């Protein structure tokens, strides 16, 4: 092949070297705008997985890199004057400049032609004259920009400021310093990369940056290679104690805003993106160099394995894009955590430390327990407040006056199986079975307050006494046969009503036997949906009365808790959302006005329900569309409900419009719960419930131990396994009040044996393995 590479950074050079090793007849040319000795940044960090790939692909490069590695396993965290060390992680780093020189030498040895201080020719010219054009031209890729219609890039500019520095202070481990200053929270990300230096990144929210006066050089244009010396001088003063007399080193160091780069497609014809041109991931979870070199490995392998260029590039995108997107989801969680780090300034230092470690959701409590059992024990013991500890999920908790035996909730899930709103044997078995399965609280599906407030003809209701008595049968079973509590979720479908059963067409309107739907405005939920009638004063008064009557029947039916459903685009949620609510009266416009009717409903229900029964509310924390409600709006919505007496805020998101584009991922809604808990609920003594793609007991424990929520609600996992909570207890070898097995089930409370239980590993091998495990390894050059 004849290959052109735009960009002579580590990714482009490594790809060229790999391709030459696979076939010496490849004709490869690199154009690099910088000189060979120009490199920006200080250290590069690699994971064991990436190093394994490099070692397998090119032992020469790997061995040269390995001789220069700084290696360590610890993370040091300093927060509010307290220091913690967490071991067992595993890092390797080296000088970025040395890495670049190694790759330059390797490419030259293999016969790669490199033009330094030379811009690549026009890409149209390159793609005509070459079989393959690799765009390794970085964050501001000219090639990606030129073919934007094909690659469909998106650039997400973040709100923190950071500056990439070095220091001659050689850290012994990964170093996080979180410092409370008179201007706000600032943090250092530091790590060693050689026997003589460390990377030293200073980061802070843009508001803190301005208050500290770093914006003095905001409009100054620095020439390439020139650093912001004003910023460096001020950083030396602020972090004088941490630097302990050591120097701050610069290399093209100036304030930056991190930009997350994503592309829908990674190739177009014979042009392919690699490294930062294709993607970026925040520095707090790894290195762009690492990702670029992984791209190079995959691209070279795909080109070697497939008979045609088209198939190879398709395979490259199919292999790398999901991996990178996973890394970007973790990076997004991490960068957003650091953007909001100021709200944790008052958190208990030990919990803060665990919170920081688990911020991206890639490290969990179980991971930590394997890596550093002693530290994990301290975290769990602190949460329990005792040496005799149970897993966090099995610690008791109160929602208002209601005590729950554990912190697991069976989330409300519509079953669409009622007739005329009356729950039947299916609901008895469904809800009763989930209560037998060990959860502390089992929630009904959304129970509709009126016939016209149903989502589908199969929804249950509480608008008559027959429905009340049928639900009494369910609550009596739960209270008689389990130690769980049962909660009632009340709602009105609003503009999302009069639709088919889920399995007949989700959100598809009924054609026959349909009923009129109403909403805050005459706007449909989406294309093809019913056009609602705008609710008038009489409608609103009736809806309030319907909620009150349903709540009173819920009390009579024996429910322990009542939740008002103000999420997922149903009636109260649509009043809250500026996407659905375009009213011009006192119920529309500002957030205060949009809150007015949902609060009227909540106040009326709270007044009608006895004080010993807590009333909670579920909200959608983000509409996931431009001009919709945001996380900041959700904080204010939660604040209003807390001020009106909500005992808990159940934090979901979305489903307000068909146009939404949620950022799905594991525990993807938990950051909303975290923010509401930290800023609103915890100071008021109100509980927060996290929901959304939480599926493992490890995730539940990690969320609770980090202080991101007080309880976790799980839906689909309980459909997959109705005994989910009890099985989680067995997996963790927990027996106690928090997971009390029904007497009829107790024979199954131990984890069943596997096919082979009698194998005894050789003791000497075990002893050697234990001796080889080093939880704490420090980088100590020369020792």
Short mmCIF file of N, CA and C in Angstrom, two decimals, residues 163-165 220 222-230 232 249-254:
data_model
loop_
_atom_site.label_atom_id
_atom_site.label_comp_id
_atom_site.label_asym_id
_atom_site.label_seq_id
_atom_site.Cartn_x
_atom_site.Cartn_y
_atom_site.Cartn_z
N UNK A 163 -4.36 23.68 33.12
CA UNK A 163 -3.06 24.04 32.54
C UNK A 163 -2.10 22.89 32.78
N UNK A 164 -1.38 22.51 31.74
CA UNK A 164 -0.50 21.34 31.76
C UNK A 164 0.91 21.81 32.12
N UNK A 165 1.37 21.39 33.29
CA UNK A 165 2.69 21.80 33.79
C UNK A 165 3.48 20.57 34.21
N UNK A 220 -4.86 37.45 25.96
CA UNK A 220 -3.49 37.50 25.44
C UNK A 220 -3.25 36.33 24.50
N UNK A 222 -0.69 33.85 22.93
CA UNK A 222 0.66 33.32 23.15
C UNK A 222 1.16 32.63 21.88
N UNK A 223 2.38 32.91 21.49
CA UNK A 223 2.98 32.24 20.34
C UNK A 223 3.19 30.77 20.66
N UNK A 224 3.23 29.90 19.63
CA UNK A 224 3.48 28.47 19.88
C UNK A 224 4.75 28.26 20.70
N UNK A 225 4.62 27.45 21.75
CA UNK A 225 5.77 27.17 22.61
C UNK A 225 5.93 28.12 23.77
N UNK A 226 5.23 29.26 23.75
CA UNK A 226 5.34 30.26 24.82
C UNK A 226 4.30 29.95 25.89
N UNK A 227 4.72 30.00 27.15
CA UNK A 227 3.83 29.66 28.27
C UNK A 227 3.30 30.91 28.97
N UNK A 228 2.21 30.73 29.69
CA UNK A 228 1.58 31.81 30.46
C UNK A 228 2.33 31.96 31.80
N UNK A 229 3.33 32.80 31.81
CA UNK A 229 4.18 32.92 33.00
C UNK A 229 3.44 33.58 34.16
N UNK A 230 2.46 34.42 33.85
CA UNK A 230 1.65 35.02 34.92
C UNK A 230 0.92 33.92 35.69
N UNK A 232 1.74 30.76 35.84
CA UNK A 232 2.71 29.91 36.53
C UNK A 232 3.13 30.54 37.86
N UNK A 249 7.65 23.48 36.01
CA UNK A 249 8.22 23.44 34.66
C UNK A 249 7.14 23.73 33.63
N UNK A 250 7.51 24.42 32.57
CA UNK A 250 6.54 24.77 31.54
C UNK A 250 6.95 24.19 30.19
N UNK A 251 5.96 23.99 29.37
CA UNK A 251 6.19 23.53 27.99
C UNK A 251 4.93 23.87 27.20
N UNK A 252 4.92 25.06 26.59
CA UNK A 252 3.73 25.52 25.87
C UNK A 252 2.52 25.51 26.82
N UNK A 253 2.75 25.89 28.06
CA UNK A 253 1.74 25.77 29.12
C UNK A 253 0.86 27.01 29.16
N UNK A 254 -0.41 26.82 28.90
CA UNK A 254 -1.39 27.91 28.95
C UNK A 254 -2.74 27.32 29.29
#
